XYZ file of N, CA and C in Angstrom:
507
model
N 131.757 51.084 7.354
C 130.644 51.754 6.660
C 130.603 53.208 7.096
N 130.375 54.058 6.164
C 130.216 55.471 6.449
C 129.047 55.680 7.364
N 129.224 56.537 8.411
C 128.176 56.805 9.402
C 126.975 57.497 8.790
N 127.142 58.165 7.697
C 126.091 58.918 7.103
C 125.170 58.041 6.170
N 125.573 56.784 6.001
C 124.824 55.892 5.139
C 124.133 54.826 5.973
N 123.024 54.281 5.390
C 122.264 53.219 6.027
C 122.373 51.979 5.172
N 122.669 50.852 5.783
C 122.742 49.587 5.071
C 121.321 49.061 4.916
N 120.977 48.782 3.679
C 119.660 48.196 3.356
C 119.898 46.907 2.602
N 118.922 45.976 2.758
C 118.967 44.697 2.112
C 117.765 44.614 1.199
N 118.084 44.586 -0.128
C 117.047 44.675 -1.154
C 116.808 43.289 -1.751
N 115.566 42.747 -1.636
C 115.287 41.474 -2.293
C 115.297 41.661 -3.783
N 115.780 40.605 -4.485
C 115.855 40.730 -5.947
C 115.828 39.337 -6.573
N 115.920 39.287 -7.881
C 116.029 38.055 -8.677
C 117.213 38.151 -9.581
N 117.618 37.083 -10.211
C 118.749 37.157 -11.152
C 118.453 38.091 -12.306
N 117.248 38.072 -12.908
C 116.973 39.064 -13.968
C 117.103 40.506 -13.511
N 116.733 40.777 -12.279
C 116.910 42.132 -11.771
C 118.421 42.474 -11.672
N 119.226 41.509 -11.315
C 120.684 41.755 -11.265
C 121.250 42.087 -12.640
N 120.642 41.434 -13.661
C 121.151 41.685 -15.023
C 120.978 43.120 -15.471
N 120.046 43.834 -14.865
C 119.780 45.234 -15.179
C 120.506 46.194 -14.242
N 121.190 45.666 -13.225
C 121.744 46.467 -12.109
C 122.756 47.520 -12.655
N 123.689 47.117 -13.500
C 124.763 48.018 -13.924
C 124.216 49.220 -14.736
N 123.299 48.945 -15.648
C 122.794 49.991 -16.554
C 121.629 50.770 -15.937
N 120.756 50.122 -15.203
C 119.515 50.782 -14.738
C 119.415 50.898 -13.241
N 120.316 50.328 -12.493
C 120.214 50.300 -11.060
C 119.245 49.194 -10.648
N 119.047 49.032 -9.380
C 118.134 48.020 -8.872
C 116.863 48.633 -8.452
N 115.790 48.261 -9.162
C 114.484 48.832 -8.797
C 113.798 47.909 -7.810
N 113.026 48.553 -7.013
C 112.249 47.825 -5.986
C 111.723 48.907 -5.016
N 110.535 48.707 -4.544
C 109.984 49.757 -3.715
C 110.174 49.458 -2.228
N 110.547 48.220 -1.918
C 110.712 47.885 -0.507
C 112.023 47.160 -0.256
N 112.575 47.363 0.912
C 113.806 46.698 1.319
C 113.697 46.455 2.866
N 114.786 45.992 3.411
C 114.827 45.756 4.877
C 116.107 46.463 5.414
N 116.015 46.873 6.663
C 117.128 47.551 7.328
C 116.917 47.420 8.841
N 117.941 47.801 9.614
C 117.794 47.821 11.030
C 117.043 49.139 11.355
N 115.773 48.991 11.678
C 114.886 50.104 11.976
C 114.710 50.311 13.461
N 114.207 51.446 13.876
C 113.911 51.659 15.291
C 112.931 50.608 15.827
N 111.951 50.215 15.008
C 110.944 49.221 15.428
C 111.637 47.863 15.627
N 112.628 47.542 14.807
C 113.348 46.274 14.922
C 114.195 46.300 16.177
N 114.899 47.434 16.410
C 115.731 47.577 17.613
C 114.886 47.408 18.876
N 113.729 48.012 18.905
C 112.865 47.964 20.065
C 112.407 46.518 20.337
N 112.071 45.810 19.254
C 111.581 44.436 19.400
C 112.683 43.478 19.906
N 113.885 43.661 19.340
C 115.028 42.811 19.712
C 115.936 43.584 20.650
N 115.451 43.924 21.803
C 116.193 44.763 22.752
C 117.538 44.184 23.152
N 117.657 42.841 23.107
C 118.880 42.189 23.559
C 119.878 41.975 22.379
N 119.402 42.132 21.154
C 120.237 41.844 20.002
C 121.296 42.894 19.734
N 122.486 42.479 19.356
C 123.510 43.450 18.976
C 123.329 43.801 17.492
N 124.078 44.743 17.001
C 123.924 45.253 15.622
C 124.016 44.146 14.595
N 124.999 43.249 14.766
C 125.164 42.165 13.803
C 123.926 41.255 13.782
N 123.372 40.912 14.928
C 122.174 40.132 14.984
C 120.990 40.810 14.303
N 120.837 42.080 14.525
C 119.758 42.855 13.947
C 119.920 42.923 12.394
N 121.149 43.074 11.967
C 121.358 43.071 10.491
C 121.047 41.716 9.899
N 121.317 40.638 10.638
C 121.016 39.283 10.108
C 119.489 39.097 10.015
N 118.753 39.640 10.972
C 117.259 39.564 10.881
C 116.773 40.296 9.626
N 117.245 41.476 9.425
C 116.824 42.290 8.235
C 117.212 41.557 6.957
N 118.413 41.034 6.907
C 118.887 40.267 5.743
C 118.029 39.074 5.471
N 117.713 38.313 6.521
C 116.863 37.125 6.359
C 115.496 37.449 5.856
N 114.938 38.542 6.323
C 113.629 38.961 5.847
C 113.665 39.367 4.382
N 114.756 39.953 3.941
C 114.914 40.309 2.544
C 114.959 39.016 1.685
N 115.675 37.983 2.201
C 115.742 36.722 1.492
C 114.368 36.079 1.405
N 113.549 36.236 2.451
C 112.197 35.734 2.404
C 111.364 36.455 1.345
N 111.541 37.755 1.246
C 110.839 38.560 0.256
C 111.291 38.183 -1.154
N 112.528 37.741 -1.319
C 113.019 37.294 -2.623
C 112.203 36.093 -3.114
N 111.728 35.253 -2.197
C 110.897 34.134 -2.610
C 109.588 34.645 -3.240
N 109.041 35.718 -2.719
C 107.794 36.280 -3.285
C 108.082 36.840 -4.675
N 109.249 37.426 -4.895
C 109.615 37.910 -6.226
C 109.758 36.758 -7.218
N 110.308 35.663 -6.744
C 110.459 34.476 -7.607
C 109.104 33.898 -7.993
N 108.166 33.899 -7.032
C 106.833 33.413 -7.345
C 106.187 34.261 -8.418
N 106.452 35.552 -8.387
C 105.859 36.495 -9.385
C 106.569 36.406 -10.736
N 107.749 35.825 -10.798
C 108.489 35.708 -12.045
C 108.920 34.267 -12.251
N 108.004 33.438 -12.750
C 108.289 32.008 -12.875
C 109.436 31.693 -13.824
N 109.858 32.614 -14.693
C 110.940 32.387 -15.624
C 112.302 32.670 -15.023
N 112.348 33.301 -13.838
C 113.623 33.634 -13.222
C 114.292 32.387 -12.666
N 115.619 32.319 -12.742
C 116.330 31.176 -12.073
C 115.923 31.141 -10.614
N 115.713 29.926 -10.143
C 115.225 29.706 -8.767
C 116.328 29.891 -7.729
N 116.794 31.133 -7.617
C 117.822 31.499 -6.653
C 117.373 32.784 -5.972
N 117.378 32.799 -4.641
C 117.064 34.038 -3.937
C 118.248 34.973 -4.089
N 117.960 36.262 -4.226
C 118.994 37.260 -4.343
C 118.728 38.333 -3.300
N 119.774 38.780 -2.583
C 119.658 39.931 -1.719
C 120.820 40.815 -2.022
N 120.534 42.109 -2.290
C 121.587 43.092 -2.556
C 121.732 43.960 -1.345
N 122.946 43.993 -0.780
C 123.280 44.868 0.347
C 123.769 46.162 -0.245
N 123.144 47.262 0.200
C 123.540 48.573 -0.349
C 123.619 49.567 0.763
N 124.439 50.576 0.586
C 124.574 51.649 1.548
C 123.994 52.922 0.932
N 122.934 53.412 1.507
C 122.221 54.555 0.973
C 122.133 55.729 1.958
N 122.013 56.929 1.458
C 121.778 58.041 2.380
C 120.398 57.931 2.990
N 120.248 58.403 4.219
C 118.920 58.331 4.863
C 117.785 58.925 4.029
N 118.105 59.936 3.244
C 117.073 60.590 2.422
C 116.503 59.662 1.328
N 117.214 58.561 1.033
C 116.782 57.628 -0.014
C 115.893 56.509 0.561
N 115.694 56.563 1.868
C 114.970 55.471 2.535
C 113.756 56.084 3.284
N 112.568 55.524 2.994
C 111.381 55.945 3.671
C 111.061 55.005 4.841
N 110.237 55.522 5.702
C 109.817 54.726 6.849
C 109.038 53.525 6.387
N 109.183 52.434 7.108
C 108.415 51.245 6.807
C 107.052 51.335 7.453
N 106.518 50.169 7.765
C 105.155 50.133 8.299
C 105.121 50.541 9.778
N 106.223 50.618 10.466
C 106.280 51.043 11.855
C 105.830 50.036 12.819
N 105.415 48.823 12.339
C 104.972 47.826 13.274
C 106.139 47.296 14.094
N 105.859 47.070 15.341
C 106.911 46.618 16.305
C 107.617 45.378 15.730
N 108.917 45.428 15.617
C 109.701 44.311 15.122
C 109.910 44.330 13.602
N 109.314 45.281 12.933
C 109.460 45.339 11.491
C 110.787 45.892 11.072
N 111.306 45.303 9.961
C 112.546 45.805 9.371
C 112.276 46.420 8.011
N 111.002 46.469 7.597
C 110.651 46.962 6.258
C 110.878 48.459 6.172
N 111.450 48.878 5.028
C 111.612 50.270 4.702
C 111.214 50.441 3.220
N 110.956 51.666 2.807
C 110.653 51.928 1.407
C 111.868 52.577 0.791
N 111.988 52.393 -0.551
C 113.111 53.010 -1.267
C 112.526 54.128 -2.134
N 113.157 55.293 -2.035
C 112.640 56.489 -2.735
C 113.003 56.375 -4.236
N 114.033 55.646 -4.609
C 114.508 55.603 -5.970
C 115.198 54.282 -6.240
N 115.660 54.076 -7.461
C 116.415 52.849 -7.742
C 117.747 52.906 -6.986
N 118.258 51.767 -6.692
C 119.570 51.653 -6.022
C 120.627 51.635 -7.116
N 121.545 52.625 -7.101
C 122.578 52.631 -8.136
C 123.650 51.581 -7.828
N 124.294 51.071 -8.864
C 125.320 50.052 -8.710
C 126.437 50.569 -7.754
N 126.716 51.855 -7.781
C 127.759 52.421 -6.930
C 127.453 52.296 -5.451
N 126.196 52.115 -5.070
C 125.808 51.984 -3.680
C 125.846 50.534 -3.180
N 126.094 49.590 -4.085
C 126.047 48.166 -3.725
C 127.289 47.783 -2.983
N 127.097 47.206 -1.801
C 128.224 46.765 -0.973
C 128.539 45.267 -1.255
N 127.484 44.495 -1.503
C 127.687 43.081 -1.783
C 126.404 42.501 -2.384
N 126.558 41.359 -3.056
C 125.403 40.680 -3.660
C 125.429 39.280 -3.081
N 124.269 38.821 -2.653
C 124.119 37.519 -2.012
C 123.163 36.672 -2.864
N 123.564 35.467 -3.261
C 122.757 34.624 -4.141
C 122.861 33.172 -3.695
N 121.740 32.494 -3.812
C 121.739 31.020 -3.573
C 122.686 30.333 -4.500
N 123.374 29.342 -3.989
C 124.213 28.476 -4.816
C 123.395 27.468 -5.600
N 124.037 26.754 -6.488
C 123.339 25.777 -7.333
C 122.649 24.688 -6.507
N 123.233 24.364 -5.330
C 122.671 23.305 -4.506
C 121.321 23.659 -3.890
N 120.950 24.934 -3.916
C 119.712 25.366 -3.309
C 118.537 25.479 -4.302
N 118.826 25.347 -5.611
C 117.791 25.666 -6.628
C 116.537 24.868 -6.471
N 116.633 23.552 -6.178
C 115.455 22.724 -6.081
C 114.586 23.173 -4.882
N 115.187 23.344 -3.733
C 114.434 23.756 -2.541
C 113.879 25.167 -2.687
N 114.655 26.078 -3.292
C 114.189 27.451 -3.460
C 112.998 27.478 -4.448
N 113.070 26.726 -5.473
C 111.977 26.636 -6.434
C 110.693 26.142 -5.770
N 110.830 25.098 -4.983
C 109.671 24.586 -4.292
C 109.108 25.588 -3.302
N 109.970 26.274 -2.610
C 109.558 27.287 -1.638
C 108.852 28.472 -2.309
N 109.414 28.891 -3.471
C 108.757 29.983 -4.216
C 107.359 29.621 -4.632
N 107.148 28.369 -4.954
C 105.818 27.920 -5.347
C 104.790 27.996 -4.248
N 105.219 27.898 -2.986
C 104.260 27.838 -1.873
C 104.421 28.959 -0.861
N 105.233 29.952 -1.191
C 105.528 31.001 -0.183
C 104.311 31.765 0.247
N 103.340 32.000 -0.656
C 102.080 32.691 -0.286
C 101.285 31.843 0.686
N 101.213 30.546 0.429
C 100.509 29.696 1.371
C 101.167 29.648 2.731
N 102.507 29.660 2.750
C 103.238 29.691 4.027
C 102.891 30.959 4.771
N 102.884 32.064 4.099
C 102.617 33.363 4.724
C 101.175 33.391 5.248
N 100.321 32.627 4.617
C 98.906 32.539 5.103
C 98.713 31.555 6.278
N 99.797 30.871 6.648
C 99.701 30.009 7.814
C 99.682 28.511 7.526
N 99.866 28.069 6.280
C 99.845 26.649 5.919
C 101.143 26.017 6.471
N 101.025 25.041 7.433
C 102.233 24.480 8.049
C 103.085 23.655 7.078
N 102.429 22.921 6.124
C 103.206 22.194 5.152
C 104.010 23.086 4.246
N 103.386 24.188 3.793
C 104.079 25.164 2.971
C 105.212 25.806 3.753
N 105.002 26.088 5.042
C 106.031 26.686 5.856
C 107.218 25.735 5.984
N 106.963 24.429 6.085
C 108.033 23.446 6.158
C 108.926 23.502 4.875
N 108.216 23.676 3.739
C 108.957 23.795 2.451
C 109.767 25.008 2.435
N 109.226 26.159 2.875
C 109.964 27.429 2.899
C 111.159 27.316 3.840
N 110.945 26.697 4.992
C 112.038 26.533 5.943
C 113.179 25.695 5.338
N 112.854 24.755 4.469
C 113.884 23.964 3.808
C 114.785 24.848 2.923
N 114.196 25.790 2.242
C 114.989 26.716 1.441
C 115.825 27.621 2.315
N 115.317 28.044 3.420
C 116.017 28.927 4.352
C 117.192 28.251 5.034
N 117.262 26.941 4.938
C 118.421 26.238 5.490
C 119.692 26.479 4.683
N 119.516 26.962 3.445
C 120.647 27.287 2.577
C 121.132 28.687 2.807
N 122.407 28.857 3.064
C 123.005 30.183 3.234
C 123.270 30.771 1.840
N 122.968 32.034 1.670
C 123.268 32.708 0.439
C 124.767 32.984 0.312
N 125.299 32.778 -0.923
C 126.720 33.023 -1.148
C 126.952 34.519 -1.336
N 128.182 34.951 -0.947
C 128.536 36.381 -1.003
C 129.374 36.667 -2.223
N 128.999 37.750 -2.922
C 129.795 38.202 -4.102
C 130.053 39.691 -3.993
N 131.194 40.106 -4.440
C 131.528 41.520 -4.532
C 130.889 42.045 -5.833
N 130.524 43.278 -5.831
C 129.870 43.866 -7.023
C 130.742 43.740 -8.277
N 132.043 43.699 -8.102
C 132.943 43.526 -9.263
C 132.813 42.158 -9.896
N 132.183 41.192 -9.212
C 131.965 39.855 -9.710
C 130.612 39.660 -10.378
N 129.893 40.782 -10.646
C 128.530 40.708 -11.181
C 128.495 39.907 -12.508
N 129.336 40.184 -13.447
C 129.283 39.458 -14.749
C 129.501 37.949 -14.543
N 130.477 37.594 -13.711
C 130.729 36.159 -13.450
C 129.524 35.525 -12.777
N 128.941 36.234 -11.853
C 127.738 35.748 -11.113
C 126.574 35.526 -12.077
N 126.335 36.451 -12.979
C 125.255 36.360 -13.913
C 125.444 35.144 -14.837
N 126.694 34.902 -15.268
C 126.970 33.770 -16.130
C 126.679 32.452 -15.356
N 127.065 32.424 -14.100
C 126.932 31.200 -13.304
C 125.516 30.939 -12.899
N 124.773 32.015 -12.594
C 123.418 31.850 -12.046
C 122.336 31.820 -13.093
N 122.664 32.357 -14.301
C 121.685 32.440 -15.358
C 121.464 31.119 -16.024
């Protein structure tokens, strides 16, 4: 990765991916390895910190699915490399990986696309239905969300976007 770029993990949905090539990926928030995250996980190496940021983006994808009931029930995380000027500071809370995006993410900045496989659809759908309750502290809802998080997202190169959309749509 180019030292001048920052890797961000942008939560998304399949319909958002369908607009990626022509319009870029819109979203106002993403996740990255922030100073606040580094401070909180003092013992973690770079790869572990990136995994935390990635996992939080996958959690945010559940909220996007809840807001779009017509979207296929698959979490999507887009890994992109952006210049620091395209990324705003997050909330600054200790341990936070949240950052803001100044503009849409162009397809040229996409490093990889991560999407749930077909085997995760049922659990992801159930988790999307209760993700707000889980965030509010409901232990039963959290159990459902944890079930979705047991599924690893599949990795795709940006050149596989059309194939991915056909398979996931």
